[in-house]
Coordinates of C-alpha atoms in Angstrom, one line a residue:
X239 CA 6.5 -6.5 -2.2
X240 CA 7.4 -10.0 -2.5
X241 CA 7.2 -12.8 0.1
X242 CA 10.9 -11.5 0.9
X243 CA 9.7 -8.4 2.4
X244 CA 6.8 -10.4 4.5
X245 CA 9.1 -12.9 5.8
X246 CA 12.4 -10.6 6.5
X247 CA 13.5 -10.4 10.1
X248 CA 14.6 -6.9 10.1
X249 CA 11.2 -5.8 9.1
X250 CA 9.5 -8.3 11.9
X251 CA 12.0 -6.6 14.4
X252 CA 11.5 -3.2 13.4
X253 CA 7.3 -3.6 14.0
X254 CA 8.1 -5.2 17.3
X255 CA 10.3 -2.4 18.6
X256 CA 8.7 0.2 16.7
X257 CA 12.2 1.5 15.6
X258 CA 14.6 1.5 12.8
X259 CA 17.0 1.8 11.1
X260 CA 15.5 -0.1 8.3
X261 CA 16.1 0.6 4.5
X262 CA 15.3 -0.7 1.0
X263 CA 18.9 -1.4 -0.5
X264 CA 19.4 -1.3 -4.4
X265 CA 21.7 -3.7 -5.8
X266 CA 24.5 -1.0 -6.4
X267 CA 24.0 -0.5 -2.5
X268 CA 22.1 2.9 -2.5
X269 CA 20.0 2.8 0.6
X270 CA 16.5 4.0 0.9
X271 CA 15.8 5.0 4.7
X272 CA 12.3 3.8 5.7
X273 CA 9.8 5.7 8.4
X274 CA 9.4 3.2 10.9
X275 CA 8.6 5.2 13.6
X276 CA 6.1 7.3 11.9
X277 CA 4.3 3.9 10.4
X278 CA 4.2 2.4 13.9
X279 CA 2.7 5.6 15.5
X280 CA -0.8 6.8 15.6
X281 CA -1.8 8.5 12.5
X282 CA -0.4 12.3 12.6
X283 CA -2.3 15.2 11.3
X284 CA -1.1 14.8 7.5
X285 CA -2.6 11.1 7.9
X286 CA -5.7 12.6 9.0
X287 CA -6.0 15.4 6.1
X288 CA -5.7 12.5 3.5
X289 CA -8.1 10.0 5.6
X290 CA -10.8 13.2 5.5
X291 CA -10.6 12.9 1.8
X292 CA -11.7 9.2 1.8
X293 CA -15.2 8.1 0.8
X294 CA -17.2 5.3 2.1
X295 CA -15.4 2.0 2.7
X296 CA -11.8 2.1 2.5
X297 CA -9.2 -0.5 1.5
X298 CA -5.6 0.5 2.7
X299 CA -3.2 -1.8 0.3
X300 CA 0.2 -2.6 2.4
X301 CA -1.3 -1.3 5.7
X302 CA 1.8 -2.3 7.5
X303 CA 1.5 -1.6 11.3
X304 CA -2.1 -0.4 10.8
X305 CA -2.0 3.4 12.1
X306 CA -4.1 4.4 9.1
X307 CA -6.8 1.6 9.5
X308 CA -7.1 2.0 13.1
X309 CA -7.4 5.8 12.7
X310 CA -10.5 5.0 10.7
X311 CA -12.0 2.4 12.9
X312 CA -11.5 4.6 15.6
X313 CA -13.6 7.2 13.5
X314 CA -16.5 4.2 13.3
X315 CA -15.6 4.1 9.5
X316 CA -15.5 1.1 7.5
X317 CA -11.8 0.0 6.7
X318 CA -9.7 -2.8 6.0
X319 CA -6.1 -3.1 5.8
X320 CA -4.5 -6.0 3.8
X321 CA -0.4 -6.7 4.0
X322 CA 1.8 -9.8 3.5
X323 CA 3.6 -9.3 6.7
X324 CA 1.9 -11.3 9.8
X325 CA 3.5 -9.2 12.1
X326 CA 2.0 -6.3 10.4
X327 CA -1.4 -7.6 10.4
X328 CA -1.3 -8.4 13.7
X329 CA -0.3 -5.3 15.1
X330 CA -2.8 -3.6 12.9
X331 CA -5.5 -5.9 15.0
X332 CA -3.8 -5.0 18.1
X333 CA -4.7 -1.4 17.6
X334 CA -8.3 -2.0 16.8
X335 CA -8.0 -2.2 13.1
X336 CA -9.2 -5.2 10.7
X337 CA -6.5 -6.5 8.7
X338 CA -6.0 -9.8 6.3
X339 CA -2.9 -11.5 5.5
X340 CA -3.0 -11.0 1.7
X341 CA -1.4 -9.4 -1.4
X342 CA -3.2 -6.9 -3.1
X343 CA -2.9 -9.5 -6.1
X344 CA -4.7 -11.9 -4.2
X345 CA -8.6 -12.6 -4.2
X346 CA -10.0 -9.8 -1.9
X347 CA -13.3 -9.3 -0.1
X348 CA -15.6 -6.6 -1.9
X349 CA -13.7 -6.8 -5.3
X350 CA -15.4 -3.9 -7.7
X351 CA -17.1 -2.4 -4.5
X352 CA -14.7 -0.4 -2.4
X353 CA -15.2 3.2 -2.5
X354 CA -11.7 4.1 -1.8
X355 CA -7.9 2.6 -1.9
X356 CA -4.8 3.5 -0.3
X357 CA -1.7 3.4 -1.4
X358 CA 0.5 5.3 1.2
X359 CA 4.0 5.2 2.4
X360 CA 5.9 4.2 -0.8
X361 CA 3.2 1.6 -1.7
X362 CA 2.7 3.0 -5.2
X363 CA 6.1 1.0 -5.7
X364 CA 4.6 -2.7 -5.1
X365 CA 5.7 -5.2 -7.6
X366 CA 8.0 -2.7 -9.7
X367 CA 5.3 -2.5 -12.3
X368 CA 3.1 0.9 -11.4
X369 CA 0.7 0.0 -14.4
X370 CA -0.1 -3.6 -13.4
X371 CA -0.9 -2.0 -9.5
X372 CA -2.9 0.6 -11.0
X373 CA -5.0 -1.9 -13.2
X374 CA -5.6 -4.2 -10.3
X375 CA -6.6 -1.3 -7.9
X376 CA -9.3 -0.2 -10.6
X377 CA -10.5 -3.8 -10.3
X378 CA -11.2 -3.4 -6.7
X379 CA -12.7 0.2 -6.7
X380 CA -16.5 0.7 -7.8
X381 CA -17.3 2.7 -10.9
X382 CA -16.3 6.4 -9.8
X383 CA -14.2 5.0 -6.8
X384 CA -11.2 6.9 -5.5
X385 CA -7.7 6.0 -5.3
X386 CA -5.3 8.0 -2.9
X387 CA -1.8 7.6 -3.5
X388 CA 1.2 8.9 -1.7
X389 CA 4.4 9.5 -4.3
X390 CA 7.8 10.4 -3.7
X391 CA 8.4 14.2 -2.9
X392 CA 10.9 14.2 -6.1
X393 CA 10.2 13.6 -9.8
X394 CA 11.8 10.4 -9.9
X395 CA 10.4 7.1 -12.0
X396 CA 12.5 4.4 -11.1
X397 CA 12.1 0.5 -11.3
X398 CA 14.7 -1.4 -9.3
X399 CA 15.5 -4.7 -7.3
X400 CA 15.8 -4.3 -3.6
X401 CA 16.4 -6.1 -0.6
X402 CA 15.2 -5.1 3.1
X403 CA 18.0 -4.4 5.6
X404 CA 18.7 -2.8 8.9
X405 CA 22.4 -2.0 7.7
X406 CA 23.4 -4.8 9.5
X407 CA 21.4 -7.9 8.6
X408 CA 19.8 -8.7 5.1
X409 CA 17.1 -11.2 4.8
X410 CA 15.5 -12.6 1.8
X411 CA 15.8 -12.6 -1.9
X412 CA 15.8 -9.5 -4.0
X413 CA 12.3 -8.6 -5.0
X414 CA 10.8 -5.7 -7.5
X415 CA 10.1 -2.4 -6.4
X416 CA 9.4 1.1 -7.9
X417 CA 10.1 4.9 -6.9
X418 CA 7.2 7.2 -8.4
X419 CA 7.1 10.9 -7.9
X420 CA 3.7 12.7 -9.0
X421 CA 4.2 13.6 -12.7
X422 CA 5.5 9.5 -13.1
X423 CA 2.3 8.2 -11.4
X424 CA 0.1 10.6 -13.8
X425 CA 1.9 9.1 -16.8
X426 CA 1.0 5.7 -15.9
X427 CA -2.6 6.4 -14.9
X428 CA -4.2 6.2 -18.0
X429 CA -7.9 5.6 -17.7
X430 CA -7.9 7.5 -14.6
X431 CA -9.5 10.9 -13.8
X432 CA -7.0 13.0 -11.9
X433 CA -9.1 14.8 -9.0
X434 CA -6.6 16.7 -7.1
X435 CA -2.7 16.3 -5.9
X436 CA -1.3 18.1 -3.0
X437 CA 1.6 18.2 -0.4
X438 CA 1.7 18.5 3.2
X439 CA 4.7 17.7 6.2
X440 CA 7.0 17.3 3.1
X441 CA 4.9 14.3 1.5
X442 CA 2.9 14.3 -1.6
X443 CA -0.3 12.7 -2.6
X444 CA -2.7 12.5 -5.5
X445 CA -6.1 11.7 -6.0
X446 CA -7.6 9.7 -9.1
X447 CA -10.7 8.4 -9.9
X448 CA -11.8 5.5 -11.8
X449 CA -14.0 6.2 -14.8
X450 CA -17.2 4.7 -15.2
X451 CA -17.2 0.9 -17.3
X452 CA -18.7 -2.2 -17.1
X453 CA -17.1 -4.6 -14.6
X454 CA -17.0 -8.4 -14.3
X455 CA -16.8 -8.9 -10.6
X456 CA -18.2 -11.8 -9.0
X457 CA -21.5 -11.8 -7.3
X458 CA -20.5 -13.9 -4.6
X459 CA -17.7 -11.6 -3.5
X460 CA -17.8 -10.7 0.1
X461 CA -18.8 -7.0 1.3
X462 CA -15.7 -4.9 2.1
X463 CA -16.8 -4.2 5.6
X464 CA -17.0 -7.9 6.7
X465 CA -15.2 -9.0 9.8
X466 CA -11.5 -9.4 8.9
X467 CA -9.3 -12.5 10.0
X468 CA -5.7 -13.1 9.5
X469 CA -5.3 -15.6 6.8
X470 CA -2.6 -18.0 6.1
X471 CA -2.5 -17.5 2.6
X472 CA 1.2 -16.5 1.1
X473 CA 1.2 -13.5 -1.4
X474 CA 1.3 -15.5 -5.0
X475 CA 2.4 -14.4 -8.5
X476 CA -0.1 -12.7 -10.3
X477 CA -0.8 -14.2 -14.0
X478 CA 2.8 -15.6 -14.0
X479 CA 4.6 -12.1 -13.5
X480 CA 7.2 -11.5 -11.0
X481 CA 6.0 -12.1 -7.3
X482 CA 4.5 -9.1 -5.6
X483 CA 3.3 -8.2 -1.9
X484 CA 2.6 -5.4 0.1
X485 CA 4.6 -3.8 2.5

């Protein structure tokens, strides 16, 4: 997502209250409801099933209010959330999780050494360019690392520009977003090995594994389980492309 998401008043309000309504609105007026109440609640049974599949250190990209990071922390598992929303990062920390105020395209701790990366709650749409996002995730994971992504429960492959709105107030500039069903994600996942796919509770998931290859990560990268702090860093444009940010 872009900085527009991070600074949008309807989103910050929804996180404060734990309630919607909240939508992504396409330029043609179509609304995609966002599940604020579920995001702000504790991890449910479907979430915990996903977390059971995670290996080693876990990076939750676009962690939102932090239910997954907090659940992993409660299980004494090493996990870090990143999000461009300061309100989301603060909420995650209040729940007992570790989180950083970063875009996935910013420099991140533990690059090329994470065991698992999560793209949940529609975050396969970050930046509106699935191939670029998958390439970036591959840079973050160690060889044979695991990506667990939540996909749309329908067969869709859509790239759009959207606004964030509560149906009363719309804030910020439109930002690029994508909606992907499982077939679409698998088409973009060239160079990845499909490990499994499944559905639970009306939600769909795919587990992909990176193939072993030579990496050029900096030797000075921080370990992934280091103590996290809120950064003042804003989301930036990756390599001159459209601005992207997390949920």
